[in-house]
mmCIF file with all atom_site columns, C-alpha atoms in Angstrom:
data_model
loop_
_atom_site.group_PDB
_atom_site.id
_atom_site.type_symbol
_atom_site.label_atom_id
_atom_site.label_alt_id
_atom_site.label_comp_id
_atom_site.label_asym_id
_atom_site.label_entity_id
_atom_site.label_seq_id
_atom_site.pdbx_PDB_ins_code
_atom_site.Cartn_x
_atom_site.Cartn_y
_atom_site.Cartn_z
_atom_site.occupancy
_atom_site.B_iso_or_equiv
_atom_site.pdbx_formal_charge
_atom_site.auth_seq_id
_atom_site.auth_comp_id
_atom_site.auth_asym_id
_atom_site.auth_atom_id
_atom_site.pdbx_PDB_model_num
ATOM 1   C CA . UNK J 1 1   ? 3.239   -40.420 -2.232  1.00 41.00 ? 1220 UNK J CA 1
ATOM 2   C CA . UNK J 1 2   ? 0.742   -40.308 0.550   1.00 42.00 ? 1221 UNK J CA 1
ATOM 3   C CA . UNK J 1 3   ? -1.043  -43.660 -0.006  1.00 43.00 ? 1222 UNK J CA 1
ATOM 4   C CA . UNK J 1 4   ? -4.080  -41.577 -1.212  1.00 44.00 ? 1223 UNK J CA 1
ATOM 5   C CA . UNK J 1 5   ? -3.341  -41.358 -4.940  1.00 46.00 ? 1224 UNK J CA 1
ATOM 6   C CA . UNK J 1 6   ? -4.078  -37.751 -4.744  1.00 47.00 ? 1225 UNK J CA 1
ATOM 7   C CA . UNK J 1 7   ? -0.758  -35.662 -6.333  1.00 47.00 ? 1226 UNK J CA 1
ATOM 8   C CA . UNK J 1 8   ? -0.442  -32.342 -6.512  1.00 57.00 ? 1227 UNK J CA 1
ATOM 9   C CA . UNK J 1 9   ? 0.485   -31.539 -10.192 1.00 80.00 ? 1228 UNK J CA 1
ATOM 10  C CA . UNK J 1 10  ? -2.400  -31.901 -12.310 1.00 91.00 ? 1229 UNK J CA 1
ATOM 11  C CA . UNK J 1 11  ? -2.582  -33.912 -15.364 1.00 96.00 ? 1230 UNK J CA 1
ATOM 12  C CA . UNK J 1 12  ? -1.514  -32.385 -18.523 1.00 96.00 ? 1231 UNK J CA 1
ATOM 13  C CA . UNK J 1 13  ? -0.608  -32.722 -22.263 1.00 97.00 ? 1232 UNK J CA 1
ATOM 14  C CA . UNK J 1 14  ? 2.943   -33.024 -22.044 1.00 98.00 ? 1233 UNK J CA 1
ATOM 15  C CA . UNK J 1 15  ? 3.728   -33.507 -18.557 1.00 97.00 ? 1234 UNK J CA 1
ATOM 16  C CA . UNK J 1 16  ? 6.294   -36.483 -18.012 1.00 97.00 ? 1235 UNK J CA 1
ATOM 17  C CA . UNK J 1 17  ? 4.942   -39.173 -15.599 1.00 97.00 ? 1236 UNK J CA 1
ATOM 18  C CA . UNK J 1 18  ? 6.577   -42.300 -13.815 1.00 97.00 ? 1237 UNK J CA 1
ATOM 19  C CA . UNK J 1 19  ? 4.807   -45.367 -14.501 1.00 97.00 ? 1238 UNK J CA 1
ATOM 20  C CA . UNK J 1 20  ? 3.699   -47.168 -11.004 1.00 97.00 ? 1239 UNK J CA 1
ATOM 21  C CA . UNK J 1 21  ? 1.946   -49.947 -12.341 1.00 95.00 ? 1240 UNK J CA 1
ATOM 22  C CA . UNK J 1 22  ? 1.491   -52.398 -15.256 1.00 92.00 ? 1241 UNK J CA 1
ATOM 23  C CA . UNK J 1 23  ? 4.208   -53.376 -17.743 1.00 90.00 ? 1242 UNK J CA 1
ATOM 24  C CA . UNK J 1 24  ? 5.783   -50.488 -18.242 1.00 90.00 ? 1243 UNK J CA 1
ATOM 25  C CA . UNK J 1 25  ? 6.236   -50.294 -14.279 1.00 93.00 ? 1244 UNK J CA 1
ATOM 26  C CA . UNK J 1 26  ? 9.571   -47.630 -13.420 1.00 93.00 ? 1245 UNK J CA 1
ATOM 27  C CA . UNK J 1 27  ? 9.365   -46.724 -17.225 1.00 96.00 ? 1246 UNK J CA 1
ATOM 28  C CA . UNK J 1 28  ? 8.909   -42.736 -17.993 1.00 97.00 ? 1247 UNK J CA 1
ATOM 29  C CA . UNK J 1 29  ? 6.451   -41.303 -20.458 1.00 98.00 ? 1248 UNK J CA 1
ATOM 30  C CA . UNK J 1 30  ? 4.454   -38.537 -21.656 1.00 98.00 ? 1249 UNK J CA 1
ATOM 31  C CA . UNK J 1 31  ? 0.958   -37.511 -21.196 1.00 98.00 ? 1250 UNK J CA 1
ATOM 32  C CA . UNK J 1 32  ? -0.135  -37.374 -24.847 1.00 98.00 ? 1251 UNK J CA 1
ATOM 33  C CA . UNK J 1 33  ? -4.203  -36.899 -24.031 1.00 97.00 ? 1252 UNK J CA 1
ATOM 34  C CA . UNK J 1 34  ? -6.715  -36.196 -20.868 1.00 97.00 ? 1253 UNK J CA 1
ATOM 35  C CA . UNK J 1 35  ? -9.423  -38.857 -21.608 1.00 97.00 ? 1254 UNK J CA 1
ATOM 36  C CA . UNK J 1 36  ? -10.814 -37.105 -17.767 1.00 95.00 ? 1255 UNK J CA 1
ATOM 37  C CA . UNK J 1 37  ? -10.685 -36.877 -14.323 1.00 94.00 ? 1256 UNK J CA 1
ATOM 38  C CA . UNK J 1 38  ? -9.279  -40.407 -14.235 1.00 96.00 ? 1257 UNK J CA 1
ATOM 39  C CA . UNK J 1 39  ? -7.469  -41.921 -17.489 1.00 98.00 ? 1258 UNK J CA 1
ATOM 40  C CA . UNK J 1 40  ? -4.936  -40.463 -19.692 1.00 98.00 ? 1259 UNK J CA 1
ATOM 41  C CA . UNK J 1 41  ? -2.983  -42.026 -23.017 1.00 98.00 ? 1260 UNK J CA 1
ATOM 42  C CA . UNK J 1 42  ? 0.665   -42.091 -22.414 1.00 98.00 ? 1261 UNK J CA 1
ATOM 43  C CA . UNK J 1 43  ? 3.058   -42.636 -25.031 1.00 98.00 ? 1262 UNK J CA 1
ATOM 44  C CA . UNK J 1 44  ? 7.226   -42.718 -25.161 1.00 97.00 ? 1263 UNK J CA 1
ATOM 45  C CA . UNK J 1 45  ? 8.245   -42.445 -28.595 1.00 97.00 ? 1264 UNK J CA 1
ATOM 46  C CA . UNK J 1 46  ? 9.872   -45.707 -28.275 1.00 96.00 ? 1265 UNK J CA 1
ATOM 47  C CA . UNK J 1 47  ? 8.057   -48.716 -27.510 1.00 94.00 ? 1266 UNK J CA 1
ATOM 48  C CA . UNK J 1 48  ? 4.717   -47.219 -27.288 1.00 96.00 ? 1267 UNK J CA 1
ATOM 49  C CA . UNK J 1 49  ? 4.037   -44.554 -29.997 1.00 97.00 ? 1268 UNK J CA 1
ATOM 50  C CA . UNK J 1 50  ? 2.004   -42.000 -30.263 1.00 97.00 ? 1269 UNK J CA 1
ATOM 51  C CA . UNK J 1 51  ? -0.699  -43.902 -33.038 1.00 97.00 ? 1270 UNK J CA 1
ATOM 52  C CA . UNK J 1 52  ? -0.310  -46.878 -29.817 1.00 97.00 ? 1271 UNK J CA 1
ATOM 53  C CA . UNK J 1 53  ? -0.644  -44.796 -26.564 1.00 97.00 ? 1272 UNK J CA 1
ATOM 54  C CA . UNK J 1 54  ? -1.655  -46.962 -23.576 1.00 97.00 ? 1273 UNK J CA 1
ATOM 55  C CA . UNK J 1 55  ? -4.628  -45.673 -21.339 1.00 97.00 ? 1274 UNK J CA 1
ATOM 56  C CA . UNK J 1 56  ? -3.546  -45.182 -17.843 1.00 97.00 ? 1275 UNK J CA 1
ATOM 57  C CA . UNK J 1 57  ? -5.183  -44.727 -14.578 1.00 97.00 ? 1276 UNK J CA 1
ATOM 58  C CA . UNK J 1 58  ? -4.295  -41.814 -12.954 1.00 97.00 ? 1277 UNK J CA 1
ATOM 59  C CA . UNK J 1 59  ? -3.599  -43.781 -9.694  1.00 97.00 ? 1278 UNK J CA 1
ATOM 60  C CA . UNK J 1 60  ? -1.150  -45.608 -11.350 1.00 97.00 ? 1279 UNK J CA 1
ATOM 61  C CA . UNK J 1 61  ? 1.491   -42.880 -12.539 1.00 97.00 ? 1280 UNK J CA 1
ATOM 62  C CA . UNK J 1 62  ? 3.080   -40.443 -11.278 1.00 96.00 ? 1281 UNK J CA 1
ATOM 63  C CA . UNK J 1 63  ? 3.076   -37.105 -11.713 1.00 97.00 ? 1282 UNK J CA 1
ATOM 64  C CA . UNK J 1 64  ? 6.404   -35.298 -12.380 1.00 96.00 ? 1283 UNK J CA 1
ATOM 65  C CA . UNK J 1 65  ? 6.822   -31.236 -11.989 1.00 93.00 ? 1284 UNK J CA 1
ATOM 66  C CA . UNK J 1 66  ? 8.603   -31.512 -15.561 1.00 94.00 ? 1285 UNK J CA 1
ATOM 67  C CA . UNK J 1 67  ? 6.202   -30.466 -18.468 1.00 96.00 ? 1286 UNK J CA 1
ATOM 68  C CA . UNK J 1 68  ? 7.607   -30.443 -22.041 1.00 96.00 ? 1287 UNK J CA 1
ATOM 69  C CA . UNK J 1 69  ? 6.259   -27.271 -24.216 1.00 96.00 ? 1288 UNK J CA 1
ATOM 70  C CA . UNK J 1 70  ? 7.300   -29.149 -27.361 1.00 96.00 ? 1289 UNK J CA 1
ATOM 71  C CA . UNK J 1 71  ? 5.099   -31.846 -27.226 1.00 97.00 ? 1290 UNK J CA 1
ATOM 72  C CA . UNK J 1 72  ? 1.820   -30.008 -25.698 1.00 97.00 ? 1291 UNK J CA 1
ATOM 73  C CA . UNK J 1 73  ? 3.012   -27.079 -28.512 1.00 97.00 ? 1292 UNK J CA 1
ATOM 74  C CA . UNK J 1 74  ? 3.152   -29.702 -31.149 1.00 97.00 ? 1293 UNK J CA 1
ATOM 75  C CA . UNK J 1 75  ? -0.307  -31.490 -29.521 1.00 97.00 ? 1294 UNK J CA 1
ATOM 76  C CA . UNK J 1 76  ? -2.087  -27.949 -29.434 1.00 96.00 ? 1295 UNK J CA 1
ATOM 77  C CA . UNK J 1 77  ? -1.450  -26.779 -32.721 1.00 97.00 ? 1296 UNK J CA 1
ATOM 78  C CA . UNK J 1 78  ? -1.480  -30.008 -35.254 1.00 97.00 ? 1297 UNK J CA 1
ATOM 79  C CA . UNK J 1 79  ? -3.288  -32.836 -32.750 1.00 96.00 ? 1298 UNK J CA 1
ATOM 80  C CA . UNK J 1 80  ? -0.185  -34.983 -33.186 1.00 97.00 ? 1299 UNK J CA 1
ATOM 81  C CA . UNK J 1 81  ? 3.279   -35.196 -32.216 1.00 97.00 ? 1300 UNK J CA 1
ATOM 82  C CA . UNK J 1 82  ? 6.145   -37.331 -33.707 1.00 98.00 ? 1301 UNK J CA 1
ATOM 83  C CA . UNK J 1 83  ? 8.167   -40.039 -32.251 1.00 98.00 ? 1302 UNK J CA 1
ATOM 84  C CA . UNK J 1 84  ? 11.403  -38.577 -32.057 1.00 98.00 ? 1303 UNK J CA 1
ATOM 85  C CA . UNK J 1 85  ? 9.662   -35.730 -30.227 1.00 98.00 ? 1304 UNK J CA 1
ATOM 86  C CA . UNK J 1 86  ? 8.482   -37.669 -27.408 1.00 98.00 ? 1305 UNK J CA 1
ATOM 87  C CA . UNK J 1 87  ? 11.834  -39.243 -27.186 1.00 98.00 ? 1306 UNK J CA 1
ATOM 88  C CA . UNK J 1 88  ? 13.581  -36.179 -26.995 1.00 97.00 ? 1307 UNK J CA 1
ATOM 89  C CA . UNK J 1 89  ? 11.639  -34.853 -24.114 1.00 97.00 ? 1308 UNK J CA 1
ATOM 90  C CA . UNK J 1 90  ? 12.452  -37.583 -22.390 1.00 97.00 ? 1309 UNK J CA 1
ATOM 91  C CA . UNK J 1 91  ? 15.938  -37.563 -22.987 1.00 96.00 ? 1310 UNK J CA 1
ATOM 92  C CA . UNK J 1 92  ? 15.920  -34.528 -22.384 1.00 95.00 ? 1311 UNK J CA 1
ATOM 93  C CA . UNK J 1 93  ? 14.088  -34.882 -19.114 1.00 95.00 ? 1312 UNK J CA 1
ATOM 94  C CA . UNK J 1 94  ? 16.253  -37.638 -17.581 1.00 93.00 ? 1313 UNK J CA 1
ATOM 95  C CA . UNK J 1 95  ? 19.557  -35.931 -18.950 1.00 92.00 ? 1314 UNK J CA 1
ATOM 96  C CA . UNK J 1 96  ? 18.337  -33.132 -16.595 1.00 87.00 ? 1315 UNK J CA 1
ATOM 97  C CA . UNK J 1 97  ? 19.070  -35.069 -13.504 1.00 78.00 ? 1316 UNK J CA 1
ATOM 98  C CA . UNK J 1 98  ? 15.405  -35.031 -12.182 1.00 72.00 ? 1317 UNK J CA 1
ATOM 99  C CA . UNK J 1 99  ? 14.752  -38.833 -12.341 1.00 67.00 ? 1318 UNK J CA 1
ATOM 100 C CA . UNK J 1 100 ? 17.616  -39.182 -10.243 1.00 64.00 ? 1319 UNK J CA 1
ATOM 101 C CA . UNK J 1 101 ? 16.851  -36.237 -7.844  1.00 62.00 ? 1320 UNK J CA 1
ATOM 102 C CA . UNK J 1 102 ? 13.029  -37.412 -7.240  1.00 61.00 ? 1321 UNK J CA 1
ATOM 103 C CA . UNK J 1 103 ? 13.662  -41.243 -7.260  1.00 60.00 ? 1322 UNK J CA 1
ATOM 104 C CA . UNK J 1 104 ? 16.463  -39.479 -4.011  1.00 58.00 ? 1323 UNK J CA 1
ATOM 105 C CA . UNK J 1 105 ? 12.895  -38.098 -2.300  1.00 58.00 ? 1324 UNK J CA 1
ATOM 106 C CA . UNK J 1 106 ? 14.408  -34.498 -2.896  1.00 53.00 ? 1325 UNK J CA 1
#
């Protein structure tokens, strides 16, 4: 990142992030909601849940190129998605090899 908090993947439902700041700092989650230009809910399945997301400042994640279509599918259509869901993106994203890749600087 350039130090100006400006990325250039835009937020959205389903995209995976890296978590920056707070708590869950080096954690990975999903983009569950767009609250706007500045705050979104996160959520991981896991230890926060989709009926628990955490509000996030936009400055303080990070915006990955990987989007899962089941969870902004599942979003879209019924305004929910399940636990296991979430989880299984992000298995599924850090099976991938992407975490490992970016965290690289490739």
């Amino acid at each position: 990142m350039d130090g100006t908090g400006v990325h250039a993947t835009q937020p959205e439902i389903g995209r995976i992030v890296k978590v920056l700041r707070g708590r869950e700092q080096e954690g990975y989650a999903v983009i569950v909601r767009i609250i706007d230009a500045r705050f979104v809910w996160i959520a991981d399945g896991d230890k926060r849940k989709f009926d628990q997301p955490k509000k996030k400042n936009l400055l303080h994640l990070e915006l990955l190129e990987f989007v899962s279509g089941e969870v902004a599918d599942s979003i879209m259509e019924t305004g929910r998605v399940t636990n296991g869901k979430l989880r299984y993106a992000l298995n599924k994203f850090l099976e991938s090899g992407q975490s490992e890749a970016h965290e690289k600087g490739e």
